[in-house]
Amino acid sequence: MANQNKGLTRIIKAGGYSYQGLRAAWINEAAFRQEAIVTLIAIILAFFIDVSVLERILLIGSVVLVVILELVNSAIEAVVDRIGTERHELSGRAKDMGSAAVLVAIILGLFTWGTILWHHFFA
């Protein structure tokens, strides 16, 4: 049977699924809550810092990337846990790589914020 959801209906349903995913991450993932709160604070702060539009986009984008990758990491962990609870090398590798992606994004965010703030306030 062909997918009956087309056009606006598909977009509305996709939005609902996205909301469910964000809600599930907020309820079930402490790391997501922490990173989302830090991201919200950073976004607000980015609008009070006297930087160019491009620099503001980099500041905001670098912290939003952390939240995006945390969602992907949480999805990977949920799928791996759904498959089974026994320890398996590939399951551990998948979880570790997802976690590493979040760490790399955090380092990028810190580098971006540090570089832009240093340039504007100390250089």
PDB file of N, CA and C in Angstrom, residues 49-51 55 59 109-123:
ATOM      1  N   ILE A  49      26.553  39.804  22.750  1.00  0.00           N
ATOM      2  CA  ILE A  49      27.970  40.038  22.466  1.00  0.00           C
ATOM      3  C   ILE A  49      28.074  40.831  21.164  1.00  0.00           C
ATOM      4  N   ASP A  50      28.944  41.829  21.176  1.00  0.00           N
ATOM      5  CA  ASP A  50      29.112  42.677  19.998  1.00  0.00           C
ATOM      6  C   ASP A  50      30.026  41.986  18.994  1.00  0.00           C
ATOM      7  N   VAL A  51      29.408  41.158  18.130  1.00  0.00           N
ATOM      8  CA  VAL A  51      30.148  40.441  17.089  1.00  0.00           C
ATOM      9  C   VAL A  51      29.411  40.619  15.768  1.00  0.00           C
ATOM     10  N   GLU A  55      29.931  35.856  12.790  1.00  0.00           N
ATOM     11  CA  GLU A  55      30.453  35.332  14.055  1.00  0.00           C
ATOM     12  C   GLU A  55      29.317  34.852  14.956  1.00  0.00           C
ATOM     13  N   LEU A  59      28.869  31.180  16.502  1.00  0.00           N
ATOM     14  CA  LEU A  59      28.673  30.940  17.933  1.00  0.00           C
ATOM     15  C   LEU A  59      27.445  30.068  18.173  1.00  0.00           C
ATOM     16  N   GLY A 109      32.797  23.610  19.595  1.00  0.00           N
ATOM     17  CA  GLY A 109      32.069  24.734  20.189  1.00  0.00           C
ATOM     18  C   GLY A 109      32.959  25.565  21.100  1.00  0.00           C
ATOM     19  N   LEU A 110      33.731  24.895  21.945  1.00  0.00           N
ATOM     20  CA  LEU A 110      34.639  25.618  22.839  1.00  0.00           C
ATOM     21  C   LEU A 110      35.695  26.386  22.050  1.00  0.00           C
ATOM     22  N   PHE A 111      36.230  25.759  21.015  1.00  0.00           N
ATOM     23  CA  PHE A 111      37.218  26.423  20.161  1.00  0.00           C
ATOM     24  C   PHE A 111      36.606  27.647  19.475  1.00  0.00           C
ATOM     25  N   THR A 112      35.403  27.491  18.931  1.00  0.00           N
ATOM     26  CA  THR A 112      34.729  28.592  18.237  1.00  0.00           C
ATOM     27  C   THR A 112      34.480  29.752  19.192  1.00  0.00           C
ATOM     28  N   TRP A 113      33.874  29.459  20.338  1.00  0.00           N
ATOM     29  CA  TRP A 113      33.583  30.508  21.308  1.00  0.00           C
ATOM     30  C   TRP A 113      34.878  31.143  21.820  1.00  0.00           C
ATOM     31  N   GLY A 114      35.865  30.307  22.149  1.00  0.00           N
ATOM     32  CA  GLY A 114      37.125  30.835  22.667  1.00  0.00           C
ATOM     33  C   GLY A 114      37.834  31.728  21.669  1.00  0.00           C
ATOM     34  N   THR A 115      37.874  31.299  20.420  1.00  0.00           N
ATOM     35  CA  THR A 115      38.555  32.082  19.381  1.00  0.00           C
ATOM     36  C   THR A 115      37.867  33.417  19.141  1.00  0.00           C
ATOM     37  N   ILE A 116      36.551  33.390  18.999  1.00  0.00           N
ATOM     38  CA  ILE A 116      35.813  34.630  18.718  1.00  0.00           C
ATOM     39  C   ILE A 116      35.873  35.576  19.915  1.00  0.00           C
ATOM     40  N   LEU A 117      35.687  35.063  21.124  1.00  0.00           N
ATOM     41  CA  LEU A 117      35.737  35.938  22.304  1.00  0.00           C
ATOM     42  C   LEU A 117      37.145  36.486  22.521  1.00  0.00           C
ATOM     43  N   TRP A 118      38.159  35.651  22.327  1.00  0.00           N
ATOM     44  CA  TRP A 118      39.542  36.116  22.469  1.00  0.00           C
ATOM     45  C   TRP A 118      39.830  37.239  21.476  1.00  0.00           C
ATOM     46  N   HIS A 119      39.423  37.032  20.238  1.00  0.00           N
ATOM     47  CA  HIS A 119      39.665  38.023  19.188  1.00  0.00           C
ATOM     48  C   HIS A 119      39.005  39.370  19.540  1.00  0.00           C
ATOM     49  N   HIS A 120      37.813  39.322  20.108  1.00  0.00           N
ATOM     50  CA  HIS A 120      37.082  40.566  20.369  1.00  0.00           C
ATOM     51  C   HIS A 120      37.454  41.244  21.678  1.00  0.00           C
ATOM     52  N   PHE A 121      37.895  40.477  22.658  1.00  0.00           N
ATOM     53  CA  PHE A 121      38.113  41.077  23.974  1.00  0.00           C
ATOM     54  C   PHE A 121      39.567  41.120  24.435  1.00  0.00           C
ATOM     55  N   PHE A 122      40.439  40.342  23.816  1.00  0.00           N
ATOM     56  CA  PHE A 122      41.804  40.275  24.298  1.00  0.00           C
ATOM     57  C   PHE A 122      42.866  40.539  23.240  1.00  0.00           C
ATOM     58  N   ALA A 123      42.517  40.471  21.980  1.00  0.00           N
ATOM     59  CA  ALA A 123      43.526  40.640  20.929  1.00  0.00           C
ATOM     60  C   ALA A 123      43.678  42.108  20.555  1.00  0.00           C
TER      61      ALA A 123
END
